[in-house]
CSV table of C-alpha atoms and ligand atoms in Angstrom, one decimal:
chain,number,residue,atom,x,y,z
A,1,UNK,CA,-48.5,-50.9,-87.6
A,2,UNK,CA,-46.7,-51.8,-84.2
A,3,UNK,CA,-50.3,-52.3,-82.0
A,4,UNK,CA,-51.4,-54.2,-85.2
A,5,UNK,CA,-48.7,-56.7,-85.6
A,6,UNK,CA,-48.8,-57.3,-81.7
A,7,UNK,CA,-52.7,-57.4,-81.2
A,8,UNK,CA,-52.2,-60.0,-84.3
A,9,UNK,CA,-49.7,-62.4,-82.2
A,10,UNK,CA,-51.9,-62.1,-78.9
A,11,UNK,CA,-54.7,-63.1,-80.8
A,12,UNK,CA,-52.9,-66.3,-81.8
A,13,UNK,CA,-52.1,-66.8,-78.1
A,14,UNK,CA,-55.4,-66.9,-76.9
A,15,UNK,CA,-56.8,-68.7,-79.9
A,16,UNK,CA,-54.4,-71.8,-79.3
A,17,UNK,CA,-53.7,-71.5,-75.4
A,18,UNK,CA,-55.6,-74.1,-74.8
A,19,UNK,CA,-55.0,-76.6,-77.0
A,20,UNK,CA,-51.0,-75.9,-76.2
A,21,UNK,CA,-52.1,-76.2,-72.7
A,22,UNK,CA,-53.5,-79.6,-73.1
A,23,UNK,CA,-50.0,-81.0,-75.0
A,24,UNK,CA,-48.8,-84.5,-73.0
A,25,UNK,CA,-45.6,-83.0,-73.9
A,26,UNK,CA,-45.8,-79.5,-72.5
A,27,UNK,CA,-42.9,-79.2,-70.2
A,28,UNK,CA,-43.5,-78.6,-66.3
A,29,UNK,CA,-40.7,-76.2,-65.1
A,30,UNK,CA,-39.3,-75.5,-68.1
A,31,UNK,CA,-39.8,-71.9,-70.3
A,32,UNK,CA,-41.6,-72.5,-73.3
A,33,UNK,CA,-43.3,-70.4,-76.1
A,34,UNK,CA,-47.4,-69.7,-75.2
A,35,UNK,CA,-47.7,-70.9,-78.9
A,36,UNK,CA,-45.6,-70.9,-82.3
A,37,UNK,CA,-41.7,-71.4,-82.2
A,38,UNK,CA,-39.1,-70.2,-79.7
A,39,UNK,CA,-35.6,-70.5,-80.2
A,40,UNK,CA,-32.6,-68.5,-78.6
A,41,UNK,CA,-32.4,-67.1,-75.1
A,42,UNK,CA,-32.2,-63.3,-75.4
A,43,UNK,CA,-31.4,-60.5,-73.1
A,44,UNK,CA,-30.8,-62.1,-70.2
A,45,UNK,CA,-30.3,-60.1,-67.5
A,46,UNK,CA,-31.2,-59.3,-63.5
A,47,UNK,CA,-32.6,-55.9,-63.4
A,48,UNK,CA,-33.4,-54.4,-60.1
A,49,UNK,CA,-33.2,-57.6,-58.4
A,50,UNK,CA,-35.7,-59.3,-61.2
A,51,UNK,CA,-34.8,-61.9,-63.3
A,52,UNK,CA,-35.5,-61.8,-67.1
A,53,UNK,CA,-35.5,-64.1,-69.7
A,54,UNK,CA,-36.4,-62.8,-73.5
A,55,UNK,CA,-36.5,-65.3,-76.0
A,56,UNK,CA,-36.7,-65.7,-80.1
A,57,UNK,CA,-40.2,-66.0,-81.0
A,58,UNK,CA,-42.5,-66.8,-84.0
A,59,UNK,CA,-45.9,-66.6,-82.7
A,60,UNK,CA,-47.6,-67.2,-85.8
A,61,UNK,CA,-45.7,-70.8,-86.9
A,62,UNK,CA,-44.0,-73.7,-85.8
A,63,UNK,CA,-41.2,-72.5,-88.2
A,64,UNK,CA,-38.7,-69.9,-88.3
A,65,UNK,CA,-40.0,-66.5,-89.6
A,66,UNK,CA,-39.9,-62.6,-88.4
A,67,UNK,CA,-38.9,-63.0,-85.0
A,68,UNK,CA,-40.4,-61.3,-81.7
A,69,UNK,CA,-38.7,-61.2,-78.4
A,70,UNK,CA,-41.2,-62.8,-76.2
A,71,UNK,CA,-40.4,-62.3,-72.5
A,72,UNK,CA,-40.5,-63.8,-69.0
A,73,UNK,CA,-39.4,-62.7,-65.7
A,74,UNK,CA,-39.1,-63.9,-62.2
A,75,UNK,CA,-37.9,-63.6,-58.5
A,76,UNK,CA,-36.0,-66.9,-58.3
A,77,UNK,CA,-35.8,-68.0,-62.2
A,78,UNK,CA,-38.0,-71.1,-60.7
A,79,UNK,CA,-41.6,-69.4,-61.0
A,80,UNK,CA,-42.3,-67.2,-63.9
A,81,UNK,CA,-44.7,-64.5,-65.3
A,82,UNK,CA,-45.5,-64.2,-69.0
A,83,UNK,CA,-44.5,-60.4,-69.8
A,84,UNK,CA,-46.3,-58.3,-73.0
A,85,UNK,CA,-44.4,-59.1,-76.0
A,86,UNK,CA,-40.7,-56.8,-75.8
A,87,UNK,CA,-39.9,-56.5,-79.6
A,88,UNK,CA,-42.3,-57.0,-82.8
A,89,UNK,CA,-40.5,-56.6,-86.1
A,90,UNK,CA,-42.4,-53.8,-87.2
A,91,UNK,CA,-39.6,-51.4,-88.5
A,92,UNK,CA,-37.9,-50.8,-91.7
A,93,UNK,CA,-34.8,-51.9,-90.1
A,94,UNK,CA,-36.3,-55.2,-88.4
A,95,UNK,CA,-39.4,-56.0,-90.5
A,96,UNK,CA,-38.1,-59.2,-90.8
A,97,UNK,CA,-37.3,-60.2,-87.6
A,98,UNK,CA,-35.8,-58.8,-84.2
A,99,UNK,CA,-33.0,-61.5,-83.8
A,100,UNK,CA,-30.9,-62.4,-81.4
A,101,UNK,CA,-29.1,-60.0,-78.8
A,102,UNK,CA,-28.7,-59.2,-75.1
A,103,UNK,CA,-29.4,-56.6,-72.1
A,104,UNK,CA,-27.4,-54.3,-70.0
A,105,UNK,CA,-28.0,-51.8,-67.2
A,106,UNK,CA,-27.2,-48.5,-67.4
A,107,UNK,CA,-28.4,-45.1,-65.5
A,108,UNK,CA,-31.3,-47.3,-63.9
A,109,UNK,CA,-32.7,-47.9,-67.5
A,110,UNK,CA,-32.6,-51.5,-69.4
A,111,UNK,CA,-31.4,-51.7,-72.8
A,112,UNK,CA,-31.6,-54.3,-75.3
A,113,UNK,CA,-29.2,-54.8,-78.2
A,114,UNK,CA,-30.5,-56.9,-80.9
A,115,UNK,CA,-30.2,-57.3,-84.9
A,116,UNK,CA,-32.6,-56.1,-87.1
A,117,UNK,CA,-33.0,-58.4,-89.8
A,118,UNK,CA,-34.3,-57.5,-93.4
A,119,UNK,CA,-34.6,-59.4,-96.1
A,120,UNK,CA,-35.0,-57.7,-99.9
A,121,UNK,CA,-37.3,-59.3,-102.8
A,122,UNK,CA,-34.4,-60.1,-104.5
A,123,UNK,CA,-33.1,-62.6,-101.5
A,124,UNK,CA,-30.3,-60.5,-100.4
A,125,UNK,CA,-30.3,-59.9,-96.5
A,126,UNK,CA,-29.4,-56.6,-94.9
A,127,UNK,CA,-28.5,-56.4,-90.8
A,128,UNK,CA,-28.7,-53.5,-88.4
A,129,UNK,CA,-27.4,-53.8,-84.9
A,130,UNK,CA,-30.4,-52.1,-82.9
A,131,UNK,CA,-31.1,-50.9,-79.5
A,132,UNK,CA,-34.3,-50.2,-77.2
A,133,UNK,CA,-35.0,-48.9,-73.6
A,134,UNK,CA,-37.5,-49.8,-70.9
A,135,UNK,CA,-37.6,-47.6,-67.8
A,136,UNK,CA,-39.3,-50.2,-66.1
A,137,UNK,CA,-38.1,-53.7,-67.8
A,138,UNK,CA,-41.4,-54.2,-69.1
A,139,UNK,CA,-42.1,-51.9,-71.7
A,140,UNK,CA,-39.6,-51.1,-74.3
A,141,UNK,CA,-39.1,-48.1,-76.8
A,142,UNK,CA,-37.0,-48.9,-79.8
A,143,UNK,CA,-34.2,-46.3,-80.5
A,144,UNK,CA,-33.0,-47.5,-84.4
A,145,UNK,CA,-29.8,-49.0,-85.4
A,146,UNK,CA,-26.5,-48.3,-83.6
A,147,UNK,CA,-24.3,-50.1,-85.9
A,148,UNK,CA,-24.1,-50.7,-89.8
A,149,UNK,CA,-22.5,-53.7,-91.4
A,150,UNK,CA,-19.0,-53.3,-91.8
A,151,UNK,CA,-17.9,-53.8,-95.1
A,152,UNK,CA,-15.8,-56.4,-94.5
A,153,UNK,CA,-18.4,-58.7,-93.5
A,154,UNK,CA,-21.3,-60.5,-95.1
A,155,UNK,CA,-24.7,-59.6,-94.0
A,156,UNK,CA,-24.3,-62.5,-91.7
A,157,UNK,CA,-23.6,-60.6,-89.1
A,158,UNK,CA,-25.9,-60.6,-86.0
A,159,UNK,CA,-26.2,-61.6,-82.1
A,160,UNK,CA,-24.7,-58.5,-80.4
A,161,UNK,CA,-23.5,-59.1,-76.9
A,162,UNK,CA,-22.7,-56.3,-74.7
A,163,UNK,CA,-21.1,-55.8,-71.3
A,164,UNK,CA,-19.2,-52.8,-69.5
A,165,UNK,CA,-15.6,-52.9,-68.4
A,166,UNK,CA,-14.4,-49.9,-66.3
A,167,UNK,CA,-16.3,-47.1,-67.9
A,168,UNK,CA,-16.1,-48.6,-71.4
A,169,UNK,CA,-18.5,-50.6,-73.1
A,170,UNK,CA,-18.0,-53.7,-75.2
A,171,UNK,CA,-20.0,-55.6,-78.0
A,172,UNK,CA,-18.8,-58.7,-79.6
A,173,UNK,CA,-21.0,-59.5,-83.2
A,174,UNK,CA,-21.0,-63.0,-84.6
A,175,UNK,CA,-20.1,-62.6,-87.9
A,176,UNK,CA,-19.0,-64.1,-91.9
A,177,UNK,CA,-15.8,-62.6,-93.7
A,178,UNK,CA,-16.0,-62.2,-97.2
A,179,UNK,CA,-14.3,-65.4,-98.1
A,180,UNK,CA,-17.2,-67.1,-95.9
A,181,UNK,CA,-15.7,-67.7,-92.4
A,182,UNK,CA,-16.9,-67.7,-89.3
A,183,UNK,CA,-15.3,-64.9,-86.5
A,184,UNK,CA,-16.1,-62.8,-83.8
A,185,UNK,CA,-15.8,-59.2,-84.4
A,186,UNK,CA,-15.3,-56.7,-81.1
A,187,UNK,CA,-16.5,-53.3,-80.8
A,188,UNK,CA,-16.2,-50.3,-78.2
A,189,UNK,CA,-18.0,-47.5,-77.2
A,190,UNK,CA,-18.1,-44.7,-74.7
A,191,UNK,CA,-21.9,-44.3,-74.5
A,192,UNK,CA,-23.5,-47.3,-75.8
A,193,UNK,CA,-25.0,-45.5,-78.7
A,194,UNK,CA,-21.4,-44.8,-81.1
A,195,UNK,CA,-19.5,-48.1,-81.8
A,196,UNK,CA,-16.2,-48.5,-83.6
A,197,UNK,CA,-14.8,-51.5,-84.2
A,198,UNK,CA,-11.6,-52.8,-82.5
A,199,UNK,CA,-10.8,-56.1,-84.6
A,200,UNK,CA,-11.6,-59.5,-85.0
A,201,UNK,CA,-10.6,-61.5,-81.7
A,202,UNK,CA,-11.6,-64.9,-83.1
A,203,UNK,CA,-12.3,-67.1,-85.6
A,204,UNK,CA,-11.9,-69.6,-88.7
A,205,UNK,CA,-8.1,-69.8,-89.4
A,206,UNK,CA,-7.0,-67.3,-86.8
A,207,UNK,CA,-5.2,-67.7,-83.6
A,208,UNK,CA,-3.7,-70.9,-84.7
A,209,UNK,CA,-7.2,-72.3,-85.3
A,210,UNK,CA,-7.6,-74.1,-88.4
A,211,UNK,CA,-10.5,-74.0,-90.6
A,212,UNK,CA,-13.5,-73.5,-88.3
A,213,UNK,CA,-16.6,-73.1,-90.1
A,214,UNK,CA,-18.6,-70.6,-92.4
A,215,UNK,CA,-20.5,-68.6,-89.8
A,216,UNK,CA,-20.2,-68.2,-86.1
A,217,UNK,CA,-23.5,-67.2,-84.4
A,218,UNK,CA,-24.4,-65.9,-80.9
A,219,UNK,CA,-21.0,-65.3,-79.4
A,220,UNK,CA,-20.5,-64.4,-75.5
A,221,UNK,CA,-17.5,-63.1,-74.0
A,222,UNK,CA,-17.1,-63.9,-70.3
A,223,UNK,CA,-14.8,-63.7,-67.5
A,224,UNK,CA,-14.7,-66.9,-65.6
A,225,UNK,CA,-12.3,-67.6,-62.9
A,226,UNK,CA,-9.7,-65.1,-64.0
A,227,UNK,CA,-9.9,-66.2,-67.8
A,228,UNK,CA,-11.9,-64.9,-70.6
A,229,UNK,CA,-14.1,-67.5,-72.0
A,230,UNK,CA,-15.6,-67.2,-75.5
A,231,UNK,CA,-18.8,-68.7,-76.1
A,232,UNK,CA,-19.8,-69.2,-79.5
A,233,UNK,CA,-22.1,-71.5,-82.0
A,234,UNK,CA,-20.1,-72.4,-84.9
A,235,UNK,CA,-21.8,-73.7,-88.1
A,236,UNK,CA,-20.3,-75.9,-90.7
A,237,UNK,CA,-17.8,-77.9,-88.6
A,238,UNK,CA,-18.2,-81.6,-89.7
A,239,UNK,CA,-18.7,-84.5,-87.2
A,240,UNK,CA,-15.3,-85.6,-86.2
A,241,UNK,CA,-15.4,-89.0,-84.0
A,242,UNK,CA,-17.6,-88.4,-80.9
A,243,UNK,CA,-17.5,-84.7,-81.7
A,244,UNK,CA,-19.5,-82.6,-83.7
A,245,UNK,CA,-22.5,-84.7,-84.5
A,246,UNK,CA,-25.1,-82.4,-84.2
A,247,UNK,CA,-25.6,-80.1,-87.4
A,248,UNK,CA,-24.4,-76.8,-85.3
A,249,UNK,CA,-22.5,-76.8,-82.3
A,250,UNK,CA,-22.2,-74.8,-79.5
A,251,UNK,CA,-19.3,-74.4,-77.2
A,252,UNK,CA,-16.5,-72.8,-75.9
A,253,UNK,CA,-12.5,-71.4,-75.8
A,254,UNK,CA,-10.6,-70.5,-72.8
A,255,UNK,CA,-8.0,-67.6,-73.2
A,256,UNK,CA,-7.0,-64.2,-72.0
A,257,UNK,CA,-7.7,-61.0,-73.7
A,258,UNK,CA,-5.8,-57.9,-74.1
A,259,UNK,CA,-7.6,-55.0,-75.4
A,260,UNK,CA,-4.8,-52.7,-76.2
A,261,UNK,CA,-3.5,-53.8,-78.6
A,262,UNK,CA,-6.3,-56.3,-79.4
A,263,UNK,CA,-5.2,-59.8,-78.6
A,264,UNK,CA,-7.2,-63.2,-77.9
A,265,UNK,CA,-5.2,-65.7,-77.0
A,266,UNK,CA,-7.1,-68.9,-76.6
A,267,UNK,CA,-7.1,-72.7,-76.4
A,268,UNK,CA,-9.1,-75.2,-78.0
A,269,UNK,CA,-12.4,-75.4,-78.7
A,270,UNK,CA,-15.0,-77.7,-76.2
A,271,UNK,CA,-18.6,-78.4,-76.7
A,272,UNK,CA,-20.9,-77.1,-73.6
A,273,UNK,CA,-23.2,-80.5,-74.2
A,274,UNK,CA,-22.8,-83.9,-75.9
A,275,UNK,CA,-26.3,-84.5,-76.1
A,276,UNK,CA,-28.6,-83.7,-79.1
A,277,UNK,CA,-30.6,-80.6,-78.6
A,278,UNK,CA,-28.7,-77.5,-77.4
A,279,UNK,CA,-27.8,-74.2,-79.3
A,280,UNK,CA,-26.9,-70.6,-79.1
A,281,UNK,CA,-26.4,-70.6,-75.2
A,282,UNK,CA,-26.2,-67.3,-73.5
A,283,UNK,CA,-24.9,-66.2,-70.1
A,284,UNK,CA,-25.5,-63.3,-67.4
A,285,UNK,CA,-23.7,-62.4,-64.2
A,286,UNK,CA,-26.6,-62.2,-61.5
A,287,UNK,CA,-26.6,-59.8,-58.7
A,288,UNK,CA,-24.7,-62.7,-56.3
A,289,UNK,CA,-21.8,-62.7,-59.0
A,290,UNK,CA,-22.6,-66.1,-60.5
A,291,UNK,CA,-22.2,-67.0,-64.2
A,292,UNK,CA,-25.8,-68.2,-65.3
A,293,UNK,CA,-26.5,-70.2,-68.7
A,294,UNK,CA,-29.4,-70.7,-70.7
A,295,UNK,CA,-29.6,-72.4,-73.9
A,296,UNK,CA,-32.2,-73.1,-76.6
A,297,UNK,CA,-33.0,-76.9,-75.7
A,298,UNK,CA,-32.9,-77.1,-79.6
A,299,UNK,CA,-31.5,-76.6,-82.8
A,300,UNK,CA,-32.4,-75.5,-86.3
A,301,UNK,CA,-32.0,-79.0,-88.3
A,302,UNK,CA,-34.6,-81.0,-90.5
A,303,UNK,CA,-35.9,-82.6,-87.3
A,304,UNK,CA,-37.7,-79.3,-85.7
A,305,UNK,CA,-40.8,-80.1,-88.3
A,306,UNK,CA,-41.2,-83.8,-87.1
A,307,UNK,CA,-41.5,-82.7,-83.4
A,308,UNK,CA,-44.8,-83.9,-82.2
A,309,UNK,CA,-45.3,-80.7,-80.5
A,310,UNK,CA,-45.9,-79.1,-83.7
A,311,UNK,CA,-49.3,-80.7,-84.2
A,312,UNK,CA,-50.6,-79.1,-81.1
A,313,UNK,CA,-49.1,-75.8,-82.0
A,314,UNK,CA,-45.8,-75.0,-80.2
A,315,UNK,CA,-42.3,-76.2,-80.9
A,316,UNK,CA,-38.9,-76.2,-78.3
A,317,UNK,CA,-38.0,-74.7,-75.0
A,318,UNK,CA,-34.8,-73.2,-73.1
A,319,UNK,CA,-32.9,-75.4,-70.9
A,320,UNK,CA,-33.0,-75.1,-67.0
A,321,UNK,CA,-30.5,-72.4,-65.7
A,322,UNK,CA,-26.9,-73.5,-65.1
A,323,UNK,CA,-24.2,-72.1,-63.2
A,324,UNK,CA,-21.1,-71.9,-64.2
A,325,UNK,CA,-17.5,-72.7,-63.4
A,326,UNK,CA,-14.0,-73.0,-64.4
A,327,UNK,CA,-12.6,-76.1,-63.0
A,328,UNK,CA,-9.2,-77.6,-64.1
A,329,UNK,CA,-9.3,-75.6,-67.7
A,330,UNK,CA,-12.9,-77.2,-68.2
A,331,UNK,CA,-16.4,-75.1,-68.2
A,332,UNK,CA,-18.4,-77.3,-65.5
A,333,UNK,CA,-22.5,-76.3,-65.7
A,334,UNK,CA,-24.6,-77.3,-62.6
A,335,UNK,CA,-28.1,-76.7,-62.2
A,336,UNK,CA,-29.0,-73.4,-60.1
A,337,UNK,CA,-29.7,-73.7,-56.1
A,338,UNK,CA,-32.8,-72.5,-56.7
A,339,UNK,CA,-34.4,-75.1,-58.5
A,340,UNK,CA,-34.5,-77.4,-55.1
A,341,UNK,CA,-37.7,-75.4,-54.6
A,342,UNK,CA,-39.3,-77.5,-57.6
A,343,UNK,CA,-38.6,-80.4,-55.3
A,344,UNK,CA,-41.6,-82.5,-53.8
A,345,UNK,CA,-41.6,-86.1,-52.5
A,346,UNK,CA,-38.2,-87.1,-51.5
A,347,UNK,CA,-37.7,-90.6,-51.9
A,348,UNK,CA,-34.5,-93.2,-51.7
A,349,UNK,CA,-35.0,-95.6,-54.3
A,350,UNK,CA,-33.9,-98.8,-53.7
A,351,UNK,CA,-35.6,-100.9,-56.9
A,352,UNK,CA,-34.4,-101.1,-60.1
A,353,UNK,CA,-37.7,-100.0,-61.4
A,354,UNK,CA,-39.8,-96.7,-60.3
A,355,UNK,CA,-41.7,-94.0,-61.7
A,356,UNK,CA,-40.7,-91.3,-63.0
A,357,UNK,CA,-41.8,-88.2,-65.5
A,358,UNK,CA,-41.2,-84.6,-63.8
A,359,UNK,CA,-38.5,-85.5,-61.6
A,360,UNK,CA,-34.9,-85.0,-60.3
A,361,UNK,CA,-32.6,-87.9,-59.7
A,362,UNK,CA,-29.5,-87.8,-57.9
A,363,UNK,CA,-27.4,-90.9,-58.3
A,364,UNK,CA,-24.2,-91.2,-56.1
A,365,UNK,CA,-22.0,-94.0,-57.0
A,366,UNK,CA,-20.1,-96.4,-54.8
A,367,UNK,CA,-18.7,-98.7,-57.0
A,368,UNK,CA,-17.7,-97.8,-60.9
A,369,UNK,CA,-19.2,-100.3,-63.5
A,370,UNK,CA,-21.0,-100.5,-66.6
A,371,UNK,CA,-24.9,-99.8,-66.5
A,372,UNK,CA,-27.8,-98.9,-68.5
A,373,UNK,CA,-30.7,-96.4,-67.4
A,374,UNK,CA,-34.1,-96.7,-69.7
A,375,UNK,CA,-36.2,-93.8,-69.5
A,376,UNK,CA,-39.6,-94.5,-70.3
A,377,UNK,CA,-38.6,-96.9,-73.0
A,378,UNK,CA,-37.7,-93.9,-75.1
A,379,UNK,CA,-34.0,-92.7,-74.5
A,380,UNK,CA,-31.3,-94.8,-72.5
A,381,UNK,CA,-27.9,-93.7,-70.8
A,382,UNK,CA,-25.3,-96.4,-70.8
A,383,UNK,CA,-22.0,-96.2,-69.4
A,384,UNK,CA,-19.3,-99.3,-70.3
A,385,UNK,CA,-16.7,-97.9,-68.3
A,386,UNK,CA,-15.3,-96.0,-70.8
A,387,UNK,CA,-17.9,-94.3,-72.7
A,388,UNK,CA,-21.0,-92.8,-71.9
A,389,UNK,CA,-23.9,-93.1,-74.4
A,390,UNK,CA,-27.3,-91.2,-74.8
A,391,UNK,CA,-29.7,-93.2,-76.8
A,392,UNK,CA,-33.2,-91.7,-78.3
A,393,UNK,CA,-35.5,-92.3,-81.1
A,394,UNK,CA,-35.0,-90.3,-84.4
A,395,UNK,CA,-37.7,-88.1,-84.7
A,396,UNK,CA,-38.1,-88.5,-88.2
A,397,UNK,CA,-36.9,-92.1,-89.0
A,398,UNK,CA,-38.1,-93.6,-85.7
A,399,UNK,CA,-34.5,-95.3,-85.5
A,400,UNK,CA,-32.5,-95.6,-82.4
A,401,UNK,CA,-29.7,-92.4,-82.8
A,402,UNK,CA,-26.9,-92.3,-80.0
A,403,UNK,CA,-24.6,-89.6,-78.6
A,404,UNK,CA,-21.3,-90.6,-77.0
A,405,UNK,CA,-18.5,-88.9,-74.6
A,406,UNK,CA,-15.5,-90.8,-73.0
A,407,UNK,CA,-15.4,-90.7,-69.4
A,408,UNK,CA,-13.3,-92.5,-67.5
A,409,UNK,CA,-15.4,-92.9,-64.6
A,410,UNK,CA,-18.6,-91.7,-63.3
A,411,UNK,CA,-18.9,-91.0,-59.6
A,412,UNK,CA,-22.4,-89.1,-59.9
A,413,UNK,CA,-25.5,-88.2,-62.0
A,414,UNK,CA,-27.9,-85.4,-61.7
A,415,UNK,CA,-31.0,-85.9,-63.9
A,416,UNK,CA,-33.4,-83.3,-64.5
A,417,UNK,CA,-36.5,-85.2,-66.5
A,418,UNK,CA,-39.6,-83.3,-67.8
A,419,UNK,CA,-42.3,-84.5,-69.6
A,420,UNK,CA,-40.5,-84.3,-72.9
A,421,UNK,CA,-37.0,-83.4,-71.7
A,422,UNK,CA,-33.7,-85.1,-70.2
A,423,UNK,CA,-30.9,-83.1,-68.9
A,424,UNK,CA,-28.0,-84.8,-67.7
A,425,UNK,CA,-25.2,-83.8,-65.5
A,426,UNK,CA,-22.2,-86.0,-64.9
A,427,UNK,CA,-19.7,-85.9,-62.4
A,428,UNK,CA,-21.2,-82.4,-60.8
A,429,UNK,CA,-21.5,-80.7,-64.6
A,430,UNK,CA,-17.9,-82.0,-66.4
A,431,UNK,CA,-20.4,-82.9,-69.4
A,432,UNK,CA,-23.8,-82.5,-69.6
A,433,UNK,CA,-26.3,-84.6,-72.3
A,434,UNK,CA,-29.5,-82.5,-73.3
A,435,UNK,CA,-32.3,-84.4,-75.1
A,436,UNK,CA,-35.9,-83.8,-75.9
A,437,UNK,CA,-37.5,-87.2,-76.2
A,438,UNK,CA,-41.1,-87.8,-76.6
A,439,UNK,CA,-42.2,-91.2,-74.4
A,440,UNK,CA,-45.8,-92.2,-74.4
A,441,UNK,CA,-47.4,-90.8,-71.8
A,442,UNK,CA,-48.8,-94.1,-70.2
A,443,UNK,CA,-45.4,-95.3,-69.7
A,444,UNK,CA,-43.9,-93.7,-66.9
A,445,UNK,CA,-40.9,-96.2,-65.6
A,446,UNK,CA,-37.4,-95.8,-65.3
A,447,UNK,CA,-35.5,-98.9,-65.1
A,448,UNK,CA,-31.8,-99.6,-64.2
A,449,UNK,CA,-29.4,-102.7,-65.1
A,450,UNK,CA,-25.6,-103.4,-64.6
A,451,UNK,CA,-22.8,-103.7,-62.3
A,452,UNK,CA,-22.4,-100.0,-60.7
A,453,UNK,CA,-23.6,-99.8,-57.4
A,454,UNK,CA,-24.9,-96.3,-56.1
A,455,UNK,CA,-27.4,-94.7,-53.9
A,456,UNK,CA,-30.5,-93.0,-55.6
A,457,UNK,CA,-32.5,-90.2,-54.4
A,458,UNK,CA,-35.3,-88.9,-56.3
A,459,UNK,CA,-37.6,-86.1,-56.1
A,460,UNK,CA,-40.6,-85.6,-58.1
A,461,UNK,CA,-40.8,-81.8,-59.5
A,462,UNK,CA,-43.9,-79.5,-59.1
B,1,LIG,C1,-29.2,-68.9,-83.7
B,1,LIG,C2,-29.9,-67.9,-84.7
B,1,LIG,C3,-29.4,-66.2,-84.3
B,1,LIG,C4,-30.2,-65.4,-85.0
B,1,LIG,C5,-31.4,-66.0,-84.6
B,1,LIG,C6,-32.8,-66.0,-85.5
B,1,LIG,O1,-30.1,-70.0,-83.4
B,1,LIG,O2,-30.0,-68.3,-85.8
B,1,LIG,O3,-28.0,-66.1,-85.1
B,1,LIG,O4,-29.8,-64.2,-84.9
B,1,LIG,O5,-31.5,-67.6,-84.3
B,1,LIG,O6,-34.0,-66.3,-84.5
């Protein structure tokens, strides 16, 4: 069974590889599925010096379905190898998807934690938190479920993120209470295999938070500059001014977690990204102690099916890796240093118009003022000295749509352009706008207008 399903997936990759590769919207330096649909980054880890990125993958369709774990490895997070499929949905406990999860190292072995998703014929769902192990980080052996659904939650219970503190293991799981509130549940274990519930650490209607969504996906609890930061992707928030404009959100709470007795005191929710395409982020700590984040550069919504890459057999990508830092009560994100390896042909740009397709731009502002940057006639970033606005064409209707964020000043823009993506880091990562966009491949012009003055350095990214 296992072999047959995996062989079927490889056959699909082989059959469509050329079509996928020749898509003009294929990205140059982002991780993408070889064919089919990619969503969440999973199992991020640096294991024995090598960076591992796994991802939610449906090799058979450009739609969601019974997910596999695809797998890439790298020495530097810049140049990647495509590895054999890590997990395929072929056991009774994961037959409708090896859903999202995380990775840890113990005794020189790599352990994956993931959610086994099962859909019964009557449409109801079962969920099992499962474990798989590998000696070499490439071939994984499934060891089956280690945690069953506790009775106080609905089967929307998934995405285990595991970490070690002292000699004890902890796991956060995204969950829904029986009265349909999104929460994060904490479990602990001595040995990775036997888990006990410690309690609920945060959620809708908890810790002073009001109603805050019907389900919280992909929790990640990290220690950042002395604080306990909970990253989570809540579903069911209504748009509120400039906030929560996408169908689902991803953001964080900053606080302090006491384990005994269990209590997480935290502040308000802050969105990690202000653009259109960012969801289900996950972090890991690398061997240099950096906290690095990847997210899905996409989101589950009605627009997915309208992405033009669908007709070429693939859809979605991951963001570039971003290093996290806590500064003045805010999580700052900056592209990891290693990405500098991609740079070639440095240019100091003096014109208001230049060519850029797959490029990195750094704008250092000398004089604040309104400006507008137009990217390949398909997206624009404009600033009116109070608000920054990213516009693009809606994939379904073709009309302009925008995302806006209040900003008192813009001192720096660090922009990563790829064939069909934009990642814009503002003021050294104080805010980030991430978006897919699909310009005409003939149109390669980026242009500026406005009163702001800046120096601009550009590199093509190879
Ligand atoms: C988030 C998510 C997770 C789930 C996975 C399934 O995008 O819905 O909660 O584990 O995707 O692919």
